[in-house]
Amino acid sequence: MTNSPSTAPLLDVRNLSVQFTTRGGTVTVLDDISFTLERGERISFVGESGCGKSMTALALMGLLPAMGRVSGGQVLFKGEDLTTASPARLRRLRGNEISMIFQEPMTSLNPVFTIGQQISEVLRLHRGVDNAEARDRSVELLQAVRIPDAAARVDDYPHQLSGGQRQRVMIAIALACEPEILIADEPTTALDVTVQAEIFALLRDLGAKLDTAIILITHDMGAVAQMSERMLVMYAGRRVEEGQVANVIKAPAHPYTRGLIACVPHITSDVGALVDTLPEIDGIVPPITRFGRDECLFAPRCAKAADECWSAKPQQSDIAGHSSHSVSCWHPFGTEGSR
Amino acid sequence: MKPAADSAPRRGAEIVDKAQHPLREMVVIFLANRAAMVASIVLSIVVLAAIFGPMLHPVDPFEMVWAPFTPPGQDGFVLGTDYLGRDMLAALLNGGRVSLTIGLVAALMSVFIGISFGALAGFYRGLVEEVLMRITEFFQVLPTLLFSMVIVALFGASLEVVTIAIGVVSWTAVARITRAEFLRIRELEYVTASRAAGASNVTLMTRVILPNALPPIIVQAALMVGSAILFEAGLAFLGLSDPNVVSWGQIIGSNRPYILDAGFTVTIPGLAIFVTVLSISLIGDGLNDALNPKLRAR
Amino acid sequence: MSDKLALDVQNLSVSFPMRGRGADGRRRALLAVDNVNFSIARGKTLGIVGESGSGKTTAAMALARLVPKLAGNITIDGIDFGTLDNEALRQARQRIQIIFQDPYSSLNPRLRAGEIVREPLVYAGETSRAEQDRIIDELFEAVGLRPEQKALFPHQFSGGQRQRIGIARALSTRPSLIICDEPVSALDVAVQAQILNLLKSLQGQFGLTYLFISHDLGVVQHMCDDIAVMYMGQFMEYADRKSFFAAPRHPYSQALLDAVPTIDIGAQPAGGKLVDGEIPDLTLPQTGCRFASRCPHARDVCNGGVPQLQDWPGSTGHRLACHLTGTFATS
C-alpha cells in the first residue's frame, strides 16, 4: 500500500462510506473503505453477498442506486475526486477510462442491437469515430477477445451467442476505449467452469497488453488466486483484511478470512485425506440495520470474540514481517498460522 | 455491548420474529398511500350510507311528496325533489344500494368467470389454452354495451339480467391477467416441489398457484367494481335497466330532459357516481402499489 | 437387481420436441439424455457432474417423472416407478423427493414454514395430523431450526435457512431417494459448508440415499461416493470417488478438473486443455463421440460410432466412454 513519493496511485480511495436511505431509516452500506490501485495492478474484493463489494464498485463509478449516497470519504482517480464530480464528467469517464462488466451476460447486452452496434456505440461516444472505422475496430476487438470468425459474427444479435461469448463481447465493449481501470463484478459466476477459465485467461492477457488495472469482485477464493496480485476481504460493509494474495491465502490473519478459505471443499487427488465435516463459520451475516455500529460486526460468529470486540470497531493494523498485509481485528491470527 | 449468551444467533437459528404474513407489508404500504386512505374513507361513507341510509330516511323514492324541482335545502328537502316531485335524497340512498350491489355482484361474476378461463388456459396450455383464449378474444372484441343491450332486450330488464349482462361481458381482462400469472408461476420451483410431493393438478391450480396469482387479480377486481357501476349507470341512463328500482343512472336518465331547468337533479347523482368510482379507482391504484411488484420478487 | 439398490436406472433417454422439421421430414427433437444407466445403493451418494447443457438436471427430473422420458426403466426400491400412472404415480411420489437449487423460489411464499414441510405428508395421505405435527417437530430440530420458526413465512428466513426448510420438506415422507439438484449453488460459501455438513449428518442419521447433481467438483468430491461425469446427454466417465480423483481418465474430466480455479497458487495445470470446436447438434443423430470436437486427443477413430462406457483396464468399476481408452491405458 505504499506509493513512491513521486507517483500517486491511479486510484486512491480514502475512507469511503456509503449510506442508503430506506423507509425504515438510514443504513450504512459501506463503512470507511480505503485502498489504492496502481496502473496495471490486479486486485480482488472478496466477500459473501451483502458485504458491500459490488456497492464499492458502483460507488467508484458513480452508479449508486437512487436511495444511496456517498456519506463520507473520497475517491481520487488520477488526483480527481469522483465523489464530487459532475454527472457529465462521470459519463465521460465511464466506458472510457473506467469500465465495468457485470455478472449476467444474458441481460447486460441489449437484445435488439447487434453486438457490432453495441461495441461501436461506445467507440463513437467516447472516441468520436465514424461508422466505418467503428465497425472495423469492432471486428478487431472481437478478434482480441477470441470470438472465432469475428468478421461474420459482428452482425450477430446477442441471442445468437452463448453465455461465454456474450461475456467476451462485454469485455470487448469494456476495453474498447482502453480504460485505465476495468471492474469485473462476478463476471464468471453464471458461466461454466471451463468457460470461466478461458475468460480469466483472456482478462489477464488483455489487461497486461493494455496496462489496464483490474478490480475483480468475487466470492470465489480460487478465482482470486488465479486472477489477482492483491486482495481485499470485506465483511458487513467493512474491510477486514488486505494484502498480497499469496500472503493472505497462506496465512490469513482475520478469523473470517480464515473461515472463508477453510470452509470451501478444495479438490485434492488424495481422497483419503478428506475430512467428513467441513469447517463452518457459525451463524449468519448480520442484518443490514446492524451495519456501521461501533463494534466488530463479526463478533457474534467469532470463536475468539472477547469484550473489546463488542465495545469498539476494530482498528487496522499491519502484520509484521509481511509487507502491505493489514487486518482489522482485535485478535488477529499471527503470520505463523495460529495464535 | 455483548448480548446475553443465549440470545446470540446460533447455527441455523436466529432470534425468532413474530410471523409476518406476506400481506402484512402490503397493508402497511397501502395505508401509507394518502390518496388511497382518503378514498377508502370516502367509499366507506358511501357504502354505509347505502346500507343504513334508507332505514334512517324511510321515504319511498317513487312517491311523489312535494312540488317538482324544489331546489336542494328548501322546504326540508336536503337534496330537493326531481321532475315528479320525488325526494332526491331517498332516490340517492336507494339508488346507491342498487348501483353498488349491481357493481359488486357483476364484478364478482366477472372475476369468477375470468379466473376459471385464465387458470385453465395458463395451467394446461396446449389445445385447452388455444380454445379458451379464442373464446376470450371473441368476448374481448365484442362491443360490450351493445351486447349487454341485446341480452337485456332478449331476457327483459330486471336486476338479475342486468347484473348478468354486465358480468358476462367484462371478464376478459381478468382472464388475461390470470393466465399470465399462471404462466409465470407454474415455472417456479415451489410448484415443481409440490408436484414432486404428490399434488394433483386440481390442488396445484387452486391451492398452490392461485393464491400466489391473486395480487394483480385483486387489483383488477377492485377496478372492475367501478367500471361495473359505470356500466350499469349507462344502461340505466338509456332506460335499459330495471324500471322498478331506482339507480343512480336511472335518476340521471329520467331527469335528463330537464338538465337546463333543474341541473341539480342530474348533477347530484352524477357526482355520486363520480365520487364512488373515483374512490374505487384510487383504492385500486393503492392496491396495485401495495401488491405489485414486491410480490414479483417473491 | 439387488434389493440393496435404492435406485436403478436403465437405458434412460429424454427427448424434447422442437419447432420445425428436420432434413428427414420428421419433427425435430433434441436428445437431451441419451441412454444412460446408473444405480445407487441404499445410504450412498451418487454425484452427476456436468456443465450447462449436459442433461444432468433433465435426467434427474425424468427419473422423478416430472419430465416425460423417451425410454428407460426406473426402479426405486424395487418398484417399477417408470410405468406408474395417475393415482398410483401420485401416491408413489412420496418415495422420491427433491431438494432444489434456488432457496428463493422453491418455497411457496404464502405458506408458513411448518406447512411447507407438512405438504408432502398431506398429499401422501397416510398420516394423521397429530403424527404429522410430530414429524415436523422432529425434522425442524434435525435441520437446525427452532420450533417457533414453524409459524414464520419464507421471506422471513435467510437463504441458508430456507434451504434447511427445503431439506426438511424433502425428508418428511422418509423417501427412498432424495435428488439434490445443485442444493448449495445459490448459497454463500460459509452457508454452503453448513448445508453440506447438514446433508451429510442427516444421511448418517436417517440412512438417506442421495442423487447429487452439481457442476462444482469440489462439492462433489466432498459429498459423493460415486461420480458420473455427463457431457451432452451421455456419461463420459463413471467411477468411485477415490479412483476418480486420484486419476480422472477421460479428457473431459481432466479438462473440468483443470479448469477449476485453485487457491494453490503454485499449482501446475494437469494438462487438460480444451480445443476450440463446434459443439454437436443434438437434434441430429450422433455418429461419433460428442466430445471429439473439443478433445485435445481426438483422432479419426473418434468419429466412428458412439463410445460406450467400458472399464479402464486393470480396474473394476472405473469406466469411461472413450475410443482411445486402450491407447491411454498403455501409454
PDB file of N, CA, C and O in Angstrom, chain B residues 234-268:
ATOM      1  N   GLY B 234     -74.783   3.559 -17.275  1.00  0.00           N
ATOM      2  CA  GLY B 234     -75.017   3.785 -18.692  1.00  0.00           C
ATOM      3  C   GLY B 234     -76.275   3.086 -19.174  1.00  0.00           C
ATOM      4  O   GLY B 234     -77.103   3.653 -19.893  1.00  0.00           O
ATOM      5  N   LEU B 235     -76.434   1.834 -18.795  1.00  0.00           N
ATOM      6  CA  LEU B 235     -77.625   1.088 -19.204  1.00  0.00           C
ATOM      7  C   LEU B 235     -78.889   1.742 -18.660  1.00  0.00           C
ATOM      8  O   LEU B 235     -79.886   1.899 -19.369  1.00  0.00           O
ATOM      9  N   ALA B 236     -78.819   2.131 -17.394  1.00  0.00           N
ATOM     10  CA  ALA B 236     -79.990   2.749 -16.776  1.00  0.00           C
ATOM     11  C   ALA B 236     -80.306   4.077 -17.441  1.00  0.00           C
ATOM     12  O   ALA B 236     -81.462   4.425 -17.649  1.00  0.00           O
ATOM     13  N   PHE B 237     -79.286   4.801 -17.759  1.00  0.00           N
ATOM     14  CA  PHE B 237     -79.461   6.081 -18.438  1.00  0.00           C
ATOM     15  C   PHE B 237     -80.208   5.884 -19.746  1.00  0.00           C
ATOM     16  O   PHE B 237     -81.069   6.675 -20.122  1.00  0.00           O
ATOM     17  N   LEU B 238     -79.885   4.807 -20.422  1.00  0.00           N
ATOM     18  CA  LEU B 238     -80.550   4.532 -21.698  1.00  0.00           C
ATOM     19  C   LEU B 238     -81.913   3.911 -21.500  1.00  0.00           C
ATOM     20  O   LEU B 238     -82.589   3.579 -22.463  1.00  0.00           O
ATOM     21  N   GLY B 239     -82.289   3.715 -20.250  1.00  0.00           N
ATOM     22  CA  GLY B 239     -83.605   3.155 -19.981  1.00  0.00           C
ATOM     23  C   GLY B 239     -83.639   1.649 -20.095  1.00  0.00           C
ATOM     24  O   GLY B 239     -84.711   1.050 -20.220  1.00  0.00           O
ATOM     25  N   LEU B 240     -82.466   1.015 -20.048  1.00  0.00           N
ATOM     26  CA  LEU B 240     -82.425  -0.420 -20.242  1.00  0.00           C
ATOM     27  C   LEU B 240     -82.308  -1.191 -18.935  1.00  0.00           C
ATOM     28  O   LEU B 240     -82.188  -2.404 -18.939  1.00  0.00           O
ATOM     29  N   SER B 241     -82.287  -0.477 -17.826  1.00  0.00           N
ATOM     30  CA  SER B 241     -82.172  -1.198 -16.572  1.00  0.00           C
ATOM     31  C   SER B 241     -83.565  -1.456 -16.022  1.00  0.00           C
ATOM     32  O   SER B 241     -84.560  -1.086 -16.626  1.00  0.00           O
ATOM     33  N   ASP B 242     -83.582  -2.085 -14.851  1.00  0.00           N
ATOM     34  CA  ASP B 242     -84.862  -2.443 -14.246  1.00  0.00           C
ATOM     35  C   ASP B 242     -85.649  -1.169 -13.905  1.00  0.00           C
ATOM     36  O   ASP B 242     -85.209  -0.373 -13.095  1.00  0.00           O
ATOM     37  N   PRO B 243     -86.823  -1.022 -14.495  1.00  0.00           N
ATOM     38  CA  PRO B 243     -87.584   0.205 -14.238  1.00  0.00           C
ATOM     39  C   PRO B 243     -88.209   0.241 -12.847  1.00  0.00           C
ATOM     40  O   PRO B 243     -88.663   1.289 -12.402  1.00  0.00           O
ATOM     41  N   ASN B 244     -88.227  -0.893 -12.173  1.00  0.00           N
ATOM     42  CA  ASN B 244     -88.871  -0.926 -10.863  1.00  0.00           C
ATOM     43  C   ASN B 244     -87.948  -0.527  -9.724  1.00  0.00           C
ATOM     44  O   ASN B 244     -88.384  -0.467  -8.574  1.00  0.00           O
ATOM     45  N   VAL B 245     -86.698  -0.349 -10.024  1.00  0.00           N
ATOM     46  CA  VAL B 245     -85.809   0.101  -8.956  1.00  0.00           C
ATOM     47  C   VAL B 245     -85.166   1.411  -9.374  1.00  0.00           C
ATOM     48  O   VAL B 245     -85.008   1.707 -10.550  1.00  0.00           O
ATOM     49  N   VAL B 246     -84.802   2.160  -8.347  1.00  0.00           N
ATOM     50  CA  VAL B 246     -84.065   3.394  -8.596  1.00  0.00           C
ATOM     51  C   VAL B 246     -82.585   3.072  -8.606  1.00  0.00           C
ATOM     52  O   VAL B 246     -82.103   2.337  -7.756  1.00  0.00           O
ATOM     53  N   SER B 247     -81.869   3.590  -9.582  1.00  0.00           N
ATOM     54  CA  SER B 247     -80.412   3.531  -9.500  1.00  0.00           C
ATOM     55  C   SER B 247     -79.901   4.889  -9.957  1.00  0.00           C
ATOM     56  O   SER B 247     -80.624   5.659 -10.571  1.00  0.00           O
ATOM     57  N   TRP B 248     -78.681   5.178  -9.655  1.00  0.00           N
ATOM     58  CA  TRP B 248     -78.124   6.487  -9.975  1.00  0.00           C
ATOM     59  C   TRP B 248     -78.237   6.801 -11.462  1.00  0.00           C
ATOM     60  O   TRP B 248     -78.597   7.917 -11.848  1.00  0.00           O
ATOM     61  N   GLY B 249     -77.943   5.819 -12.251  1.00  0.00           N
ATOM     62  CA  GLY B 249     -78.020   6.061 -13.692  1.00  0.00           C
ATOM     63  C   GLY B 249     -79.441   6.352 -14.112  1.00  0.00           C
ATOM     64  O   GLY B 249     -79.690   7.191 -14.983  1.00  0.00           O
ATOM     65  N   GLN B 250     -80.361   5.670 -13.447  1.00  0.00           N
ATOM     66  CA  GLN B 250     -81.757   5.854 -13.803  1.00  0.00           C
ATOM     67  C   GLN B 250     -82.224   7.258 -13.438  1.00  0.00           C
ATOM     68  O   GLN B 250     -82.993   7.885 -14.154  1.00  0.00           O
ATOM     69  N   ILE B 251     -81.743   7.762 -12.317  1.00  0.00           N
ATOM     70  CA  ILE B 251     -82.101   9.136 -11.918  1.00  0.00           C
ATOM     71  C   ILE B 251     -81.624  10.112 -12.980  1.00  0.00           C
ATOM     72  O   ILE B 251     -82.345  11.006 -13.425  1.00  0.00           O
ATOM     73  N   ILE B 252     -80.382   9.925 -13.404  1.00  0.00           N
ATOM     74  CA  ILE B 252     -79.833  10.829 -14.421  1.00  0.00           C
ATOM     75  C   ILE B 252     -80.650  10.736 -15.691  1.00  0.00           C
ATOM     76  O   ILE B 252     -81.013  11.740 -16.317  1.00  0.00           O
ATOM     77  N   GLY B 253     -80.916   9.472 -16.066  1.00  0.00           N
ATOM     78  CA  GLY B 253     -81.624   9.280 -17.314  1.00  0.00           C
ATOM     79  C   GLY B 253     -83.006   9.907 -17.317  1.00  0.00           C
ATOM     80  O   GLY B 253     -83.411  10.585 -18.276  1.00  0.00           O
ATOM     81  N   SER B 254     -83.743   9.712 -16.221  1.00  0.00           N
ATOM     82  CA  SER B 254     -85.110  10.224 -16.240  1.00  0.00           C
ATOM     83  C   SER B 254     -85.156  11.734 -16.092  1.00  0.00           C
ATOM     84  O   SER B 254     -86.088  12.380 -16.558  1.00  0.00           O
ATOM     85  N   ASN B 255     -84.149  12.315 -15.498  1.00  0.00           N
ATOM     86  CA  ASN B 255     -84.154  13.776 -15.336  1.00  0.00           C
ATOM     87  C   ASN B 255     -83.432  14.511 -16.454  1.00  0.00           C
ATOM     88  O   ASN B 255     -83.344  15.736 -16.440  1.00  0.00           O
ATOM     89  N   ARG B 256     -82.922  13.723 -17.395  1.00  0.00           N
ATOM     90  CA  ARG B 256     -82.099  14.327 -18.446  1.00  0.00           C
ATOM     91  C   ARG B 256     -82.801  15.452 -19.217  1.00  0.00           C
ATOM     92  O   ARG B 256     -82.207  16.487 -19.498  1.00  0.00           O
ATOM     93  N   PRO B 257     -84.081  15.314 -19.586  1.00  0.00           N
ATOM     94  CA  PRO B 257     -84.705  16.404 -20.365  1.00  0.00           C
ATOM     95  C   PRO B 257     -84.730  17.740 -19.626  1.00  0.00           C
ATOM     96  O   PRO B 257     -84.898  18.777 -20.244  1.00  0.00           O
ATOM     97  N   TYR B 258     -84.555  17.697 -18.309  1.00  0.00           N
ATOM     98  CA  TYR B 258     -84.694  18.933 -17.531  1.00  0.00           C
ATOM     99  C   TYR B 258     -83.354  19.461 -17.059  1.00  0.00           C
ATOM    100  O   TYR B 258     -83.292  20.260 -16.140  1.00  0.00           O
ATOM    101  N   ILE B 259     -82.306  19.020 -17.723  1.00  0.00           N
ATOM    102  CA  ILE B 259     -80.964  19.354 -17.232  1.00  0.00           C
ATOM    103  C   ILE B 259     -80.732  20.855 -17.219  1.00  0.00           C
ATOM    104  O   ILE B 259     -80.030  21.377 -16.351  1.00  0.00           O
ATOM    105  N   LEU B 260     -81.338  21.577 -18.127  1.00  0.00           N
ATOM    106  CA  LEU B 260     -81.097  23.017 -18.156  1.00  0.00           C
ATOM    107  C   LEU B 260     -81.962  23.769 -17.146  1.00  0.00           C
ATOM    108  O   LEU B 260     -81.586  24.818 -16.659  1.00  0.00           O
ATOM    109  N   ASP B 261     -83.124  23.186 -16.834  1.00  0.00           N
ATOM    110  CA  ASP B 261     -84.010  23.889 -15.906  1.00  0.00           C
ATOM    111  C   ASP B 261     -83.642  23.606 -14.460  1.00  0.00           C
ATOM    112  O   ASP B 261     -83.679  24.486 -13.616  1.00  0.00           O
ATOM    113  N   ALA B 262     -83.370  22.346 -14.194  1.00  0.00           N
ATOM    114  CA  ALA B 262     -83.057  21.976 -12.806  1.00  0.00           C
ATOM    115  C   ALA B 262     -81.846  21.066 -12.822  1.00  0.00           C
ATOM    116  O   ALA B 262     -81.961  19.858 -12.582  1.00  0.00           O
ATOM    117  N   GLY B 263     -80.720  21.659 -13.108  1.00  0.00           N
ATOM    118  CA  GLY B 263     -79.496  20.881 -13.271  1.00  0.00           C
ATOM    119  C   GLY B 263     -79.167  19.987 -12.094  1.00  0.00           C
ATOM    120  O   GLY B 263     -78.573  18.933 -12.262  1.00  0.00           O
ATOM    121  N   PHE B 264     -79.580  20.377 -10.896  1.00  0.00           N
ATOM    122  CA  PHE B 264     -79.176  19.617  -9.708  1.00  0.00           C
ATOM    123  C   PHE B 264     -79.710  18.184  -9.738  1.00  0.00           C
ATOM    124  O   PHE B 264     -79.130  17.291  -9.157  1.00  0.00           O
ATOM    125  N   THR B 265     -80.823  17.985 -10.428  1.00  0.00           N
ATOM    126  CA  THR B 265     -81.380  16.622 -10.460  1.00  0.00           C
ATOM    127  C   THR B 265     -80.479  15.660 -11.216  1.00  0.00           C
ATOM    128  O   THR B 265     -80.573  14.449 -11.061  1.00  0.00           O
ATOM    129  N   VAL B 266     -79.649  16.217 -12.053  1.00  0.00           N
ATOM    130  CA  VAL B 266     -78.723  15.374 -12.807  1.00  0.00           C
ATOM    131  C   VAL B 266     -77.323  15.395 -12.193  1.00  0.00           C
ATOM    132  O   VAL B 266     -76.660  14.373 -12.083  1.00  0.00           O
ATOM    133  N   THR B 267     -76.922  16.590 -11.759  1.00  0.00           N
ATOM    134  CA  THR B 267     -75.568  16.693 -11.219  1.00  0.00           C
ATOM    135  C   THR B 267     -75.387  15.904  -9.940  1.00  0.00           C
ATOM    136  O   THR B 267     -74.330  15.326  -9.705  1.00  0.00           O
ATOM    137  N   ILE B 268     -76.394  15.896  -9.080  1.00  0.00           N
ATOM    138  CA  ILE B 268     -76.217  15.220  -7.792  1.00  0.00           C
ATOM    139  C   ILE B 268     -75.963  13.723  -7.951  1.00  0.00           C
ATOM    140  O   ILE B 268     -74.977  13.197  -7.432  1.00  0.00           O
TER     141      ILE B 268
END
